[in-house]
CSV table of C-alpha atoms in Angstrom, one decimal:
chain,number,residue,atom,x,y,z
A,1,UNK,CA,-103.9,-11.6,218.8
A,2,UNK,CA,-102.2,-13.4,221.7
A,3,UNK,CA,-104.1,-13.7,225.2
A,4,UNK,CA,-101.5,-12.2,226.9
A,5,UNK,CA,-102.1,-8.8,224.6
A,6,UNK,CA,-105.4,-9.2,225.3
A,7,UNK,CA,-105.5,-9.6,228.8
A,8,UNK,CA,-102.7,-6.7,228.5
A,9,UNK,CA,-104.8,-4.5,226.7
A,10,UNK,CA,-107.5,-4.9,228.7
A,11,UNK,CA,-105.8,-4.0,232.3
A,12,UNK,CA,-104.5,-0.9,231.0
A,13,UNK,CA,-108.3,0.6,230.8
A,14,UNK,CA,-109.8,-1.7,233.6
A,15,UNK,CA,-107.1,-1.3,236.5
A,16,UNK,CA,-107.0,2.2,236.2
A,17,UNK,CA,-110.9,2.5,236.6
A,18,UNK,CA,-110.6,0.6,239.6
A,19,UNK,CA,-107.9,2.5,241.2
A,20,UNK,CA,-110.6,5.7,240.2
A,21,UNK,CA,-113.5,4.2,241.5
A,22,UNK,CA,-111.1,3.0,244.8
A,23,UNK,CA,-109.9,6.7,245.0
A,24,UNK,CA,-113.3,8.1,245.2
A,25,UNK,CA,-114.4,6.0,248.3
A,26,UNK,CA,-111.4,6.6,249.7
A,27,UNK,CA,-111.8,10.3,249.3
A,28,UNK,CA,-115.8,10.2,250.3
A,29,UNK,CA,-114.7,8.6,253.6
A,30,UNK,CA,-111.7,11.3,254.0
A,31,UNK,CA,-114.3,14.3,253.3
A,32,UNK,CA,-116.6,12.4,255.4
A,33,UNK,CA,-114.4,13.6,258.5
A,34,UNK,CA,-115.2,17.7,257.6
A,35,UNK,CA,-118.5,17.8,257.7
A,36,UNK,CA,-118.9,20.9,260.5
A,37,UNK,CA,-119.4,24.2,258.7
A,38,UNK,CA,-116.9,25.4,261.2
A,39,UNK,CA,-114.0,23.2,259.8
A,40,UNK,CA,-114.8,24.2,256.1
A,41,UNK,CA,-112.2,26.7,256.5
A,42,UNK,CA,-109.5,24.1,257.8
A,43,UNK,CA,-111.0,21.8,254.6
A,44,UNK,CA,-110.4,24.5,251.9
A,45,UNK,CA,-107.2,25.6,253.8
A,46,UNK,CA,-106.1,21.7,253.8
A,47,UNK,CA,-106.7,21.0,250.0
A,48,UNK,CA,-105.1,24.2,248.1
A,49,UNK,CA,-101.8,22.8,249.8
A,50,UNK,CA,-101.8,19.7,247.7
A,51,UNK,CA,-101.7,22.1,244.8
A,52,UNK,CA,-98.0,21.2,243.8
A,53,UNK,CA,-99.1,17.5,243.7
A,54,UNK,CA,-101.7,18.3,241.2
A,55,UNK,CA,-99.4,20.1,239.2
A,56,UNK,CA,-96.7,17.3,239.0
A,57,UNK,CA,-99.6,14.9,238.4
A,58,UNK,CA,-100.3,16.9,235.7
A,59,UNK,CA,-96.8,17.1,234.3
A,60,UNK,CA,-96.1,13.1,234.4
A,61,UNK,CA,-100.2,12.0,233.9
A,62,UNK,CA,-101.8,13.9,232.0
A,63,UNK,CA,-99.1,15.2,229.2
A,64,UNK,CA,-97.5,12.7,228.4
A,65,UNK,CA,-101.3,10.6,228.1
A,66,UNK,CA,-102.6,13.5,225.6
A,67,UNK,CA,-99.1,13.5,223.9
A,68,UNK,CA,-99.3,9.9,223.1
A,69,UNK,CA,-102.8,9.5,222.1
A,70,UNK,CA,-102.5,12.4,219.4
A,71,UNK,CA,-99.8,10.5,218.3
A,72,UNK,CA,-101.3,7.2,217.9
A,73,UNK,CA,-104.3,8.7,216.6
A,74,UNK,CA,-102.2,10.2,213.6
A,75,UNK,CA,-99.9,7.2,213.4
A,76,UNK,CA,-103.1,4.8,213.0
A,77,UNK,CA,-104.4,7.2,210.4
A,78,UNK,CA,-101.5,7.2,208.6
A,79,UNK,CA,-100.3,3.4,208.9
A,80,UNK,CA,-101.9,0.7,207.7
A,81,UNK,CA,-99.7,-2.5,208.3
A,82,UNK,CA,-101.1,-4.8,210.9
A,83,UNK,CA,-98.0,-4.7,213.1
A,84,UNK,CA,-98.2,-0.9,213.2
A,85,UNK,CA,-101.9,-1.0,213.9
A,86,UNK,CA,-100.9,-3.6,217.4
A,87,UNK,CA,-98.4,-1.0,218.4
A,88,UNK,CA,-101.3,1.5,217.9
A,89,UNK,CA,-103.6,0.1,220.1
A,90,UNK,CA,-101.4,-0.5,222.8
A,91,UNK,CA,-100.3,2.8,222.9
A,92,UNK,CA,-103.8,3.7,222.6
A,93,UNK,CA,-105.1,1.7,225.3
A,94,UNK,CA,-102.3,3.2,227.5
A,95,UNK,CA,-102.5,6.2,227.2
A,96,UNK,CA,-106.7,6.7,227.9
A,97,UNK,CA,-105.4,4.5,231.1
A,98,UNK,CA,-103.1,6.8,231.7
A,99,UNK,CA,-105.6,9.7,231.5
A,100,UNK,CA,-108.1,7.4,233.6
A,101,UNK,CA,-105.1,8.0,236.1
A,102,UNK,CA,-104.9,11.6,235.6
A,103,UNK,CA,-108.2,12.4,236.3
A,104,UNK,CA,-108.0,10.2,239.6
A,105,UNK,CA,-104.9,11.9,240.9
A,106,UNK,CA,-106.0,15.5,240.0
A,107,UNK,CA,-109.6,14.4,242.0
A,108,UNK,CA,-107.5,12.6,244.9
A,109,UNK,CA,-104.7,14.5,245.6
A,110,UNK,CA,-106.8,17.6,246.9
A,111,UNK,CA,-107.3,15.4,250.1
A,112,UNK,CA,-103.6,14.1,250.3
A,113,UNK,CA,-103.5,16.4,253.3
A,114,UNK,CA,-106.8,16.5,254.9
A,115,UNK,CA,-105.8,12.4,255.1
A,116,UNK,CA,-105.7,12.2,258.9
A,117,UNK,CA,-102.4,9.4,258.7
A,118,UNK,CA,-99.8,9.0,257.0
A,119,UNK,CA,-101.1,5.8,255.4
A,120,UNK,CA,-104.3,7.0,254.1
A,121,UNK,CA,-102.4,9.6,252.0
A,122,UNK,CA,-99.9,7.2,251.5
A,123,UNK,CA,-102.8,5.5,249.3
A,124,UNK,CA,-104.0,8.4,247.7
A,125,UNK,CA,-100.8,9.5,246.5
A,126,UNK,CA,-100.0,5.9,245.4
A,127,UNK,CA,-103.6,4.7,243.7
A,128,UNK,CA,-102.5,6.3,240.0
A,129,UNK,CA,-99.6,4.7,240.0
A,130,UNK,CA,-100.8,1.0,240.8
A,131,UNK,CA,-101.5,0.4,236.9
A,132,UNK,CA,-98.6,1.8,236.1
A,133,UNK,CA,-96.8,-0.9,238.4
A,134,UNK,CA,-99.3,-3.7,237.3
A,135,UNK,CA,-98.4,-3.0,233.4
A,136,UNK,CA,-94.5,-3.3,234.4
A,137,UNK,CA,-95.2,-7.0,236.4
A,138,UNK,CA,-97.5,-8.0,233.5
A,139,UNK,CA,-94.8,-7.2,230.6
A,140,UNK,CA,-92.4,-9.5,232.6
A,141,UNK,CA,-95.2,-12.3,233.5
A,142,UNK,CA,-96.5,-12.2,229.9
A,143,UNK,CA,-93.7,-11.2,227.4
A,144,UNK,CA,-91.0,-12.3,229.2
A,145,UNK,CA,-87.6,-10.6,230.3
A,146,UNK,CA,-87.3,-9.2,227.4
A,147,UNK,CA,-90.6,-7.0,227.0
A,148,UNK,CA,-90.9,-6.4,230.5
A,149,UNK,CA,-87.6,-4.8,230.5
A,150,UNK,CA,-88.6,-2.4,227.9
A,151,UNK,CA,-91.6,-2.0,229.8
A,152,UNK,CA,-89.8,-1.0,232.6
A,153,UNK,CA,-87.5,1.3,231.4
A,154,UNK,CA,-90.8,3.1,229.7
A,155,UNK,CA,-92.7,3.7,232.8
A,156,UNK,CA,-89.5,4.0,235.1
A,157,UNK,CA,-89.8,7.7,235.1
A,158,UNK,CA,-93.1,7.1,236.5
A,159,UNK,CA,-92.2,4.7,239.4
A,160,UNK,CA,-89.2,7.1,240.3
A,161,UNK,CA,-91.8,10.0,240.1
A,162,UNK,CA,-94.0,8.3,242.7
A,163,UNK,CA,-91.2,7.9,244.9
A,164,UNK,CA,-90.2,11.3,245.0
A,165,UNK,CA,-93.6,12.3,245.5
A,166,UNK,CA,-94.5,10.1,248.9
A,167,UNK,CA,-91.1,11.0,249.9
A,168,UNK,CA,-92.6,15.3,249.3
A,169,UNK,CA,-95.4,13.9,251.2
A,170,UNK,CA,-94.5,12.7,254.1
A,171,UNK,CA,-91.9,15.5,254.7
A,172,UNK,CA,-94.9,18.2,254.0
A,173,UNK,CA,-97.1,16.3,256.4
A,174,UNK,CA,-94.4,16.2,258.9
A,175,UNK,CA,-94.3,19.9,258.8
A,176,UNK,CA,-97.8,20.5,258.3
C-alpha cells in the first residue's frame, strides 16, 4: 500500500477526532459564558433554535456515513479481490470519519447560537467540515489532478452544504 493511502487513510479517522475534541473546548468555553441559574432559560431558549442545523447535519453527516459503511461492510463480505478490498477500506475509513463528524456537529451546533460573535459560530458550524476539505486538498496533493477531481466532485455536495449553512447562520444571527 502506497504512503500516500496510508497517510490518506489515516486522516480520515484522525482529523475528524481532532475537529471533535477542538469542538468540545470550543463548546466548554461557550457554555462557560451561562453559568447563572438565571440565564438557563436564555441557554435552553438559545440552543433549541439551532435545531434545523442539527437536522441538516443529520441529513448530509450522518446518512449518508451509515449508508456507506453498511455498504462497504456487505461489499467487503462479499468481495474478495484485493483491489475491491482497498476501495473497501477507504470507504470504510471515510465513512466512521464521517460519523466522527456527525457526532461533533449534532454536539456543537446546539451552541451555534449561544456563540456570542459571529466568528465563534462561524467555527462551530465549520469544524465538521474541515476533514471533509482536508480529504479534497489531500486527493489533489497525493493522487494527483486526477483523483483529487474525483474527490472533489464526491464531497462537493458537502462543501456547497457548508456554505449554505454559514450563509443560514449568519442571516438567523442577524435576526436573532
Amino acid at each position: 500500500m502506497p504512503v500516500g493511502m496510508i497517510c490518506f487513510l489515516l486522516c480520515t479517522i484522525v482529523l475528524p477526532l481532532i475537529c471533535a475534541l477542538t469542538m468540545r473546548v470550543i463548546c466548554n468555553g461557550v457554555r462557560a459564558c451561562y453559568s447563572f441559574p438565571e440565564e438557563n432559560d436564555e441557554f435552553e431558549r438559545r440552543k433549541k433554535a439551532a435545531s434545523n442545523f442539527k437536522k441538516a447535519a443529520s441529513i448530509m453527516l450522518g446518512l449518508p456515513s451509515i449508508l456507506v459503511l453498511v455498504m462497504t461492510l456487505v461489499f467487503w463480505i462479499g468481495g474478495s479481490s484485493r483491489g475491491n478490498s482497498l476501495y473497501g477500506l477507504v470507504l470504510f475509513f471515510g465513512s466512521v470519519g464521517l460519523l466522527i463528524s456527525f457526532f461533533a456537529s449534532f454536539y456543537g451546533y446546539g451552541y451555534l447560537f449561544l456563540a456570542k460573535d459571529d466568528h465563534t459560530a462561524g467555527l462551530i458550524l465549520a469544524l465538521p467540515f474541515f476533514p471533509i476539505v482536508f480529504s479534497v486538498v489531500l486527493g489533489f496533493v497525493v493522487g494527483g489532478p486526477s483523483v483529487g477531481e474525483g474527490v472533489l466532485s464526491a464531497l462537493s455536495a458537502y462543501i456547497v452544504g457548508w456554505i449554505v449553512m454559514r450563509i443560514l447562520l449568519a442571516h438567523k444571527r442577524k435576526n436573532w
